[in-house]
Coordinates of C-alpha atoms in Angstrom, one line a residue:
X1 CA -7.4 -13.2 -6.7
X2 CA -6.6 -12.8 -10.3
X3 CA -5.9 -14.9 -13.4
X4 CA -2.7 -16.9 -13.7
X5 CA 0.2 -14.7 -14.7
X6 CA -1.4 -11.5 -13.4
X7 CA 1.5 -11.0 -10.9
X8 CA 0.1 -12.2 -7.6
X9 CA 3.0 -14.5 -6.7
X10 CA 5.6 -11.8 -7.6
X11 CA 3.8 -9.3 -5.4
X12 CA 3.8 -11.7 -2.5
X13 CA 7.4 -12.5 -3.0
X14 CA 8.4 -8.8 -3.0
X15 CA 6.2 -7.5 -0.2
X16 CA 6.2 -10.6 2.1
X17 CA 9.4 -12.3 1.0
X18 CA 10.4 -12.8 4.6
X19 CA 7.8 -15.5 4.8
X20 CA 7.7 -18.9 3.1
X21 CA 5.8 -19.2 -0.1
X22 CA 3.9 -22.4 0.9
X23 CA 1.6 -21.0 3.6
X24 CA -1.8 -21.6 5.4
X25 CA -5.1 -19.9 4.6
X26 CA -6.6 -17.1 6.6
X27 CA -10.1 -17.7 7.9
X28 CA -10.4 -13.9 8.3
X29 CA -10.2 -13.4 4.6
X30 CA -11.4 -16.6 3.1
X31 CA -12.2 -20.2 4.1
X32 CA -11.3 -22.5 1.2
X33 CA -11.7 -26.2 1.3
X34 CA -8.6 -28.3 1.8
X35 CA -9.3 -29.9 -1.5
X36 CA -8.6 -26.6 -3.1
X37 CA -5.0 -26.4 -1.9
X38 CA -3.7 -26.7 -5.5
X39 CA -5.4 -23.4 -6.3
X40 CA -4.4 -21.6 -3.1
X41 CA -1.2 -20.1 -1.9
X42 CA -1.2 -18.5 1.6
X43 CA 0.8 -16.6 4.1
X44 CA 1.9 -17.0 7.7
X45 CA 0.4 -14.3 10.0
X46 CA 2.0 -10.9 9.5
X47 CA 2.1 -9.2 12.9
X48 CA 1.3 -5.6 12.1
X49 CA 0.8 -3.9 15.4
X50 CA 1.1 -5.7 18.7
X51 CA -1.0 -8.8 18.4
X52 CA -2.9 -7.7 15.3
X53 CA -2.3 -10.2 12.5
X54 CA -2.9 -10.0 8.8
X55 CA -3.2 -13.3 6.9
X56 CA -3.4 -13.5 3.2
X57 CA -5.1 -16.2 1.1
X58 CA -3.8 -16.1 -2.5
X59 CA -6.5 -17.7 -4.6
X60 CA -6.5 -18.3 -8.3
X61 CA -9.0 -16.8 -10.7
X62 CA -11.3 -18.2 -13.3
X63 CA -10.6 -21.9 -14.1
X64 CA -8.6 -22.4 -11.0
X65 CA -11.1 -24.7 -9.4
X66 CA -11.8 -22.3 -6.5
X67 CA -15.3 -21.4 -7.6
X68 CA -17.0 -23.7 -5.1
X69 CA -15.2 -22.9 -1.9
X70 CA -14.0 -19.4 -2.0
X71 CA -17.1 -17.5 -1.1
X72 CA -17.4 -18.0 2.6
X73 CA -16.6 -15.5 5.4
X74 CA -14.9 -13.1 3.0
X75 CA -14.2 -9.7 4.4
X76 CA -11.4 -8.5 2.0
X77 CA -10.9 -9.2 -1.6
X78 CA -7.8 -8.0 -3.4
X79 CA -8.2 -8.6 -7.2
X80 CA -5.2 -8.3 -9.5
X81 CA -5.8 -7.4 -13.2
X82 CA -3.1 -7.7 -15.8
X83 CA -3.2 -4.4 -17.8
X84 CA -1.7 -6.2 -20.8
X85 CA -4.5 -8.7 -21.2
X86 CA -5.9 -8.7 -24.7
X87 CA -9.4 -7.2 -25.0
X88 CA -11.2 -10.5 -25.7
X89 CA -9.6 -12.2 -22.7
X90 CA -10.0 -9.1 -20.5
X91 CA -13.8 -9.1 -21.3
X92 CA -14.0 -12.8 -20.2
X93 CA -12.1 -12.2 -17.0
X94 CA -14.3 -9.2 -16.2
X95 CA -17.4 -11.3 -16.6
X96 CA -16.0 -13.9 -14.2
X97 CA -14.9 -11.1 -11.8
X98 CA -18.5 -9.7 -11.7
X99 CA -19.8 -13.3 -11.1
X100 CA -17.4 -13.6 -8.2
X101 CA -18.6 -10.3 -6.6
X102 CA -22.2 -11.4 -7.1
X103 CA -21.4 -14.6 -5.2
X104 CA -19.7 -12.6 -2.4
X105 CA -22.8 -10.4 -2.2
X106 CA -25.2 -13.3 -2.2
X107 CA -23.2 -15.3 0.4
X108 CA -22.8 -12.4 2.9
X109 CA -26.4 -11.1 3.1
X110 CA -26.5 -11.5 6.9
X111 CA -23.0 -10.0 7.5
X112 CA -22.7 -6.7 9.3
X113 CA -19.1 -6.2 8.1
X114 CA -18.8 -4.4 4.8
X115 CA -16.7 -6.1 2.1
X116 CA -13.5 -4.3 1.2
X117 CA -12.6 -4.6 -2.5
X118 CA -9.1 -3.5 -3.6
X119 CA -8.4 -3.6 -7.3
X120 CA -4.8 -3.7 -8.5
X121 CA -4.2 -3.0 -12.2
X122 CA -0.8 -4.5 -12.5
X123 CA 2.1 -4.7 -15.0
X124 CA 1.9 -1.0 -15.9
X125 CA 5.6 -1.0 -16.5
X126 CA 4.9 -2.9 -19.7
X127 CA 3.0 0.1 -21.1
X128 CA 4.9 3.0 -22.6
X129 CA 5.3 5.7 -19.9
X130 CA 3.4 8.4 -21.9
X131 CA 0.5 6.0 -22.4
X132 CA 0.4 4.3 -19.0
X133 CA -2.0 6.8 -17.3
X134 CA -4.4 6.8 -20.2
X135 CA -4.4 3.0 -20.5
X136 CA -4.9 2.6 -16.8
X137 CA -7.7 5.2 -16.7
X138 CA -9.6 3.4 -19.5
X139 CA -9.1 0.0 -17.9
X140 CA -10.3 1.3 -14.5
X141 CA -13.3 2.9 -16.2
X142 CA -14.2 -0.5 -17.8
X143 CA -14.0 -2.2 -14.4
X144 CA -16.0 0.4 -12.6
X145 CA -18.6 0.4 -15.3
X146 CA -19.0 -3.3 -15.0
X147 CA -19.8 -2.8 -11.3
X148 CA -22.8 -0.6 -12.0
X149 CA -25.3 -3.5 -12.2
X150 CA -24.2 -4.7 -8.7
X151 CA -23.8 -1.4 -6.9
X152 CA -25.4 2.0 -6.9
X153 CA -22.1 3.8 -7.8
X154 CA -18.7 2.9 -9.0
X155 CA -17.4 3.4 -5.4
X156 CA -19.8 0.9 -4.0
X157 CA -22.7 0.8 -1.6
X158 CA -22.4 1.0 2.2
X159 CA -21.9 -2.8 2.1
X160 CA -18.7 -2.6 0.0
X161 CA -15.7 -0.3 0.0
X162 CA -13.9 -0.3 -3.4
X163 CA -10.5 1.2 -4.2
X164 CA -8.3 1.0 -7.3
X165 CA -4.6 1.3 -7.7
X166 CA -2.1 0.9 -10.6
X167 CA 0.9 -1.2 -9.8
X168 CA 4.2 -2.5 -11.1
X169 CA 6.6 -4.8 -9.3
X170 CA 9.5 -2.7 -10.7
X171 CA 8.8 0.6 -9.0
X172 CA 7.4 2.1 -5.7
X173 CA 3.8 1.9 -6.9
X174 CA 3.5 -1.7 -5.5
X175 CA 4.6 -0.4 -2.0
X176 CA 2.3 2.5 -2.3
X177 CA -0.7 0.3 -3.1
X178 CA 0.0 -2.3 -0.4
X179 CA 0.8 0.4 2.2
X180 CA -2.6 2.0 1.6
X181 CA -4.3 -1.4 1.7
X182 CA -2.6 -2.5 5.0
X183 CA -3.2 1.0 6.6
X184 CA -6.9 0.8 5.7
X185 CA -7.2 -2.6 7.3
X186 CA -5.9 -1.3 10.6
X187 CA -8.6 -0.4 13.0
X188 CA -8.5 3.1 14.4
X189 CA -5.5 4.0 12.2
X190 CA -6.3 7.7 12.8
X191 CA -5.1 7.3 16.3
X192 CA -1.6 6.4 15.2
X193 CA -1.6 9.4 12.7
X194 CA -2.5 11.7 15.6
X195 CA 0.2 10.2 17.7
X196 CA 2.8 10.7 15.0
X197 CA 1.7 14.3 14.5
X198 CA 2.0 14.9 18.3
X199 CA 5.5 13.4 18.3
X200 CA 6.6 15.4 15.3
X201 CA 5.3 18.7 16.9
X202 CA 6.9 17.9 20.3
X203 CA 10.3 17.0 18.8
X204 CA 10.3 19.8 16.1
X205 CA 10.4 17.2 13.3
X206 CA 9.4 18.1 9.7
X207 CA 8.3 14.6 8.8
X208 CA 7.7 11.4 10.7
X209 CA 7.0 8.0 9.0
X210 CA 6.1 4.7 10.6
X211 CA 7.0 1.5 8.8
X212 CA 5.9 -2.1 9.5
X213 CA 9.0 -3.8 10.6
X214 CA 9.3 -6.9 8.3
X215 CA 7.7 -5.6 5.1
X216 CA 8.7 -1.9 5.5
X217 CA 5.2 -0.9 4.3
X218 CA 4.2 2.6 5.3
X219 CA 1.5 2.4 8.0
X220 CA 1.6 6.0 9.2
X221 CA 3.1 9.3 8.3
X222 CA 2.8 13.0 9.1
X223 CA 4.3 16.2 7.5
X224 CA 4.3 19.4 9.5
X225 CA 4.4 23.0 8.1
X226 CA 6.6 25.6 9.6
X227 CA 3.8 26.7 11.9
X228 CA 3.6 23.2 13.3
X229 CA 0.3 22.4 11.6
X230 CA -0.1 19.0 9.8
X231 CA 0.0 19.3 6.0
X232 CA -1.5 16.8 3.6
X233 CA 0.9 16.9 0.6
X234 CA -0.7 14.1 -1.3
X235 CA -4.1 15.6 -2.0
X236 CA -6.7 13.9 -4.1
X237 CA -7.7 10.3 -3.4
X238 CA -6.8 6.8 -4.3
X239 CA -9.1 6.8 -7.3
X240 CA -6.9 9.4 -9.1
X241 CA -4.2 8.2 -11.4
X242 CA -1.1 7.3 -9.3
X243 CA 1.2 7.0 -12.3
X244 CA 4.2 9.2 -12.7
X245 CA 3.1 10.9 -15.9
X246 CA 0.7 13.7 -16.8
X247 CA -2.8 12.4 -17.5
X248 CA -2.8 14.4 -20.7
X249 CA -0.7 12.0 -22.7
X250 CA -0.5 14.3 -25.8
X251 CA 0.8 17.1 -23.6
X252 CA 3.2 14.6 -22.1
X253 CA 4.7 13.8 -25.5
X254 CA 5.1 17.5 -26.2
X255 CA 7.0 18.1 -22.9
X256 CA 9.3 15.1 -23.0
X257 CA 12.3 17.4 -23.6
X258 CA 11.6 19.2 -20.3
X259 CA 13.3 18.2 -17.1
X260 CA 12.0 15.0 -15.5
X261 CA 10.0 16.7 -12.7
X262 CA 8.5 19.1 -15.1
X263 CA 7.2 16.4 -17.5
X264 CA 5.9 14.3 -14.5
X265 CA 4.1 16.9 -12.4
X266 CA 2.0 14.4 -10.6
X267 CA 5.1 12.9 -9.0
X268 CA 6.2 16.1 -7.2
X269 CA 4.9 18.5 -4.7
X270 CA 6.2 22.0 -4.2
X271 CA 6.3 23.5 -0.7
X272 CA 6.5 27.3 -1.2
X273 CA 7.3 28.2 2.4
X274 CA 10.4 26.0 2.3
X275 CA 11.3 26.5 -1.4
X276 CA 11.4 22.8 -1.7
X277 CA 10.1 20.3 -4.3
X278 CA 9.7 16.7 -3.1
X279 CA 8.4 13.5 -4.5
X280 CA 4.9 12.4 -3.6
X281 CA 6.2 8.8 -3.6
X282 CA 9.2 9.5 -1.4
X283 CA 8.0 7.2 1.5
X284 CA 7.4 4.3 -0.8
X285 CA 10.7 4.8 -2.4
X286 CA 12.3 4.7 1.0
X287 CA 10.5 1.4 1.7
X288 CA 11.8 0.0 -1.6
X289 CA 15.4 1.1 -0.9
X290 CA 15.5 0.0 2.7
X291 CA 14.0 -3.4 1.9
X292 CA 16.7 -3.9 -0.8
X293 CA 19.4 -2.8 1.6
X294 CA 18.2 -5.2 4.3
X295 CA 18.3 -8.0 1.8
X296 CA 21.9 -7.1 0.8
X297 CA 22.9 -7.1 4.5
X298 CA 21.3 -10.5 4.9
X299 CA 23.3 -11.9 2.0
X300 CA 26.5 -10.8 3.9
X301 CA 25.2 -12.4 7.2
X302 CA 24.6 -9.0 8.7
X303 CA 21.5 -7.6 10.2
X304 CA 20.1 -4.1 9.4
X305 CA 19.3 -2.2 12.6
X306 CA 19.3 1.6 12.1
X307 CA 20.5 4.4 9.9
X308 CA 21.4 8.1 10.3
X309 CA 21.7 10.8 7.6
X310 CA 23.3 14.2 8.1
X311 CA 22.9 16.7 5.2
X312 CA 23.3 20.4 4.8
X313 CA 19.6 21.1 5.3
X314 CA 18.3 18.2 7.3
X315 CA 19.0 15.3 9.7
X316 CA 17.3 12.0 9.5
X317 CA 17.2 8.9 11.8
X318 CA 15.6 5.5 11.0
X319 CA 15.3 3.5 14.2
X320 CA 13.3 0.5 15.6
X321 CA 10.4 1.9 17.6
X322 CA 8.3 -1.0 18.8
X323 CA 8.6 -4.8 18.3
X324 CA 6.6 -4.4 15.0
X325 CA 7.6 -1.0 13.7
X326 CA 10.4 1.3 12.6
X327 CA 10.2 5.0 12.7
X328 CA 11.9 7.6 10.4
X329 CA 12.3 11.1 11.8
X330 CA 13.4 14.0 9.7
X331 CA 14.2 17.4 11.1
X332 CA 15.2 20.6 9.1
X333 CA 16.7 22.0 12.3
X334 CA 20.3 20.8 11.8
X335 CA 21.1 22.0 15.3
X336 CA 19.2 19.0 16.5
X337 CA 21.8 16.2 16.2
X338 CA 20.9 12.6 15.3
X339 CA 21.8 11.5 18.8
X340 CA 19.0 13.8 20.2
X341 CA 16.6 12.4 17.6
X342 CA 17.5 8.9 18.8
X343 CA 17.0 9.8 22.4
X344 CA 13.5 11.3 21.6
X345 CA 12.6 8.1 19.8
X346 CA 13.6 5.9 22.7
X347 CA 11.8 8.1 25.2
X348 CA 8.6 7.9 23.0
X349 CA 8.7 4.1 22.8
X350 CA 6.4 3.5 25.8
X351 CA 4.0 6.1 24.4
X352 CA 3.7 4.4 21.0
X353 CA 3.4 1.0 22.6
X354 CA 0.3 2.2 24.4
X355 CA -1.0 3.6 21.2
X356 CA -0.5 0.3 19.5
X357 CA -2.6 -1.4 22.1
X358 CA -5.6 0.5 20.9
X359 CA -5.4 -1.2 17.5
X360 CA -6.2 -4.6 18.8
X361 CA -9.6 -5.7 17.7
X362 CA -11.6 -8.0 15.5
X363 CA -12.0 -5.7 12.5
X364 CA -9.3 -7.5 10.4

């Protein structure tokens, strides 16, 4: 949901552009009346893992005519706010947003399934870089404060799980937000993470990333330290600012003459044991690049299948894994050739197919 012009259609086009734009509603997310079709835009099922499907019902916001029929059997609400909305209009939209949540709460009193609320604060590219984090933080604070009358805390009660992301259709933040959303909708996603870590350890890989095949959203990843232990390089949580600037905007202005990765410390992570500085958004950047490359191949009537990279300090292979996934394997042991990585991926395919079967359920 979101007001007209917030960027919902652009998001759907970029992330799910393999599917037609005129699509049917998902009863798992909402059950709108057929008479509301003018206010709805929907998506064909996206097969995430094995037979697990994600269907998206794109509904308009205030004034769209969806007020009467939207609030039935809702398990997930993704609401898109336009960060550039003037204060007066933003206040009106926020009032309508709270009314919508109240309707959801009132209509699902007998439901045992907690509502998942994902808030996307969009169009952050239209804000100056040195102000984006501050403007986002203020807008997020306004939204969370408005939730106080409904819920005990800004993060929600046990009956609702709320998360907030800043997004722009022009950078990897959109892929990062949607990757997290889709991953959190997958039942037992921890099992796949454990499987990836086991595969990485067994094959002496430094990093392993799992992508959904059609959207190339990241649905699993693992990074191993030199000792083989898994390492969480992101830190923090989704409520922290995900922008690529320092949250201290005054300090940011003073440091603009420094190198890019020094003036944008939140974007990079340093690994002391490897003397390596890497982007925290590298997986989403890969999603963005591969998606664009696949589209370029399609324009030339060619089909993207796999990719190999051989560098001085690492080898990387991107290959189809299962019918619904691609896997990226990166090793710092350059004595392990890409052909060996490919063989390991193909030998592991039955293992990951069995792991995928554990995802099938009714949670989504």
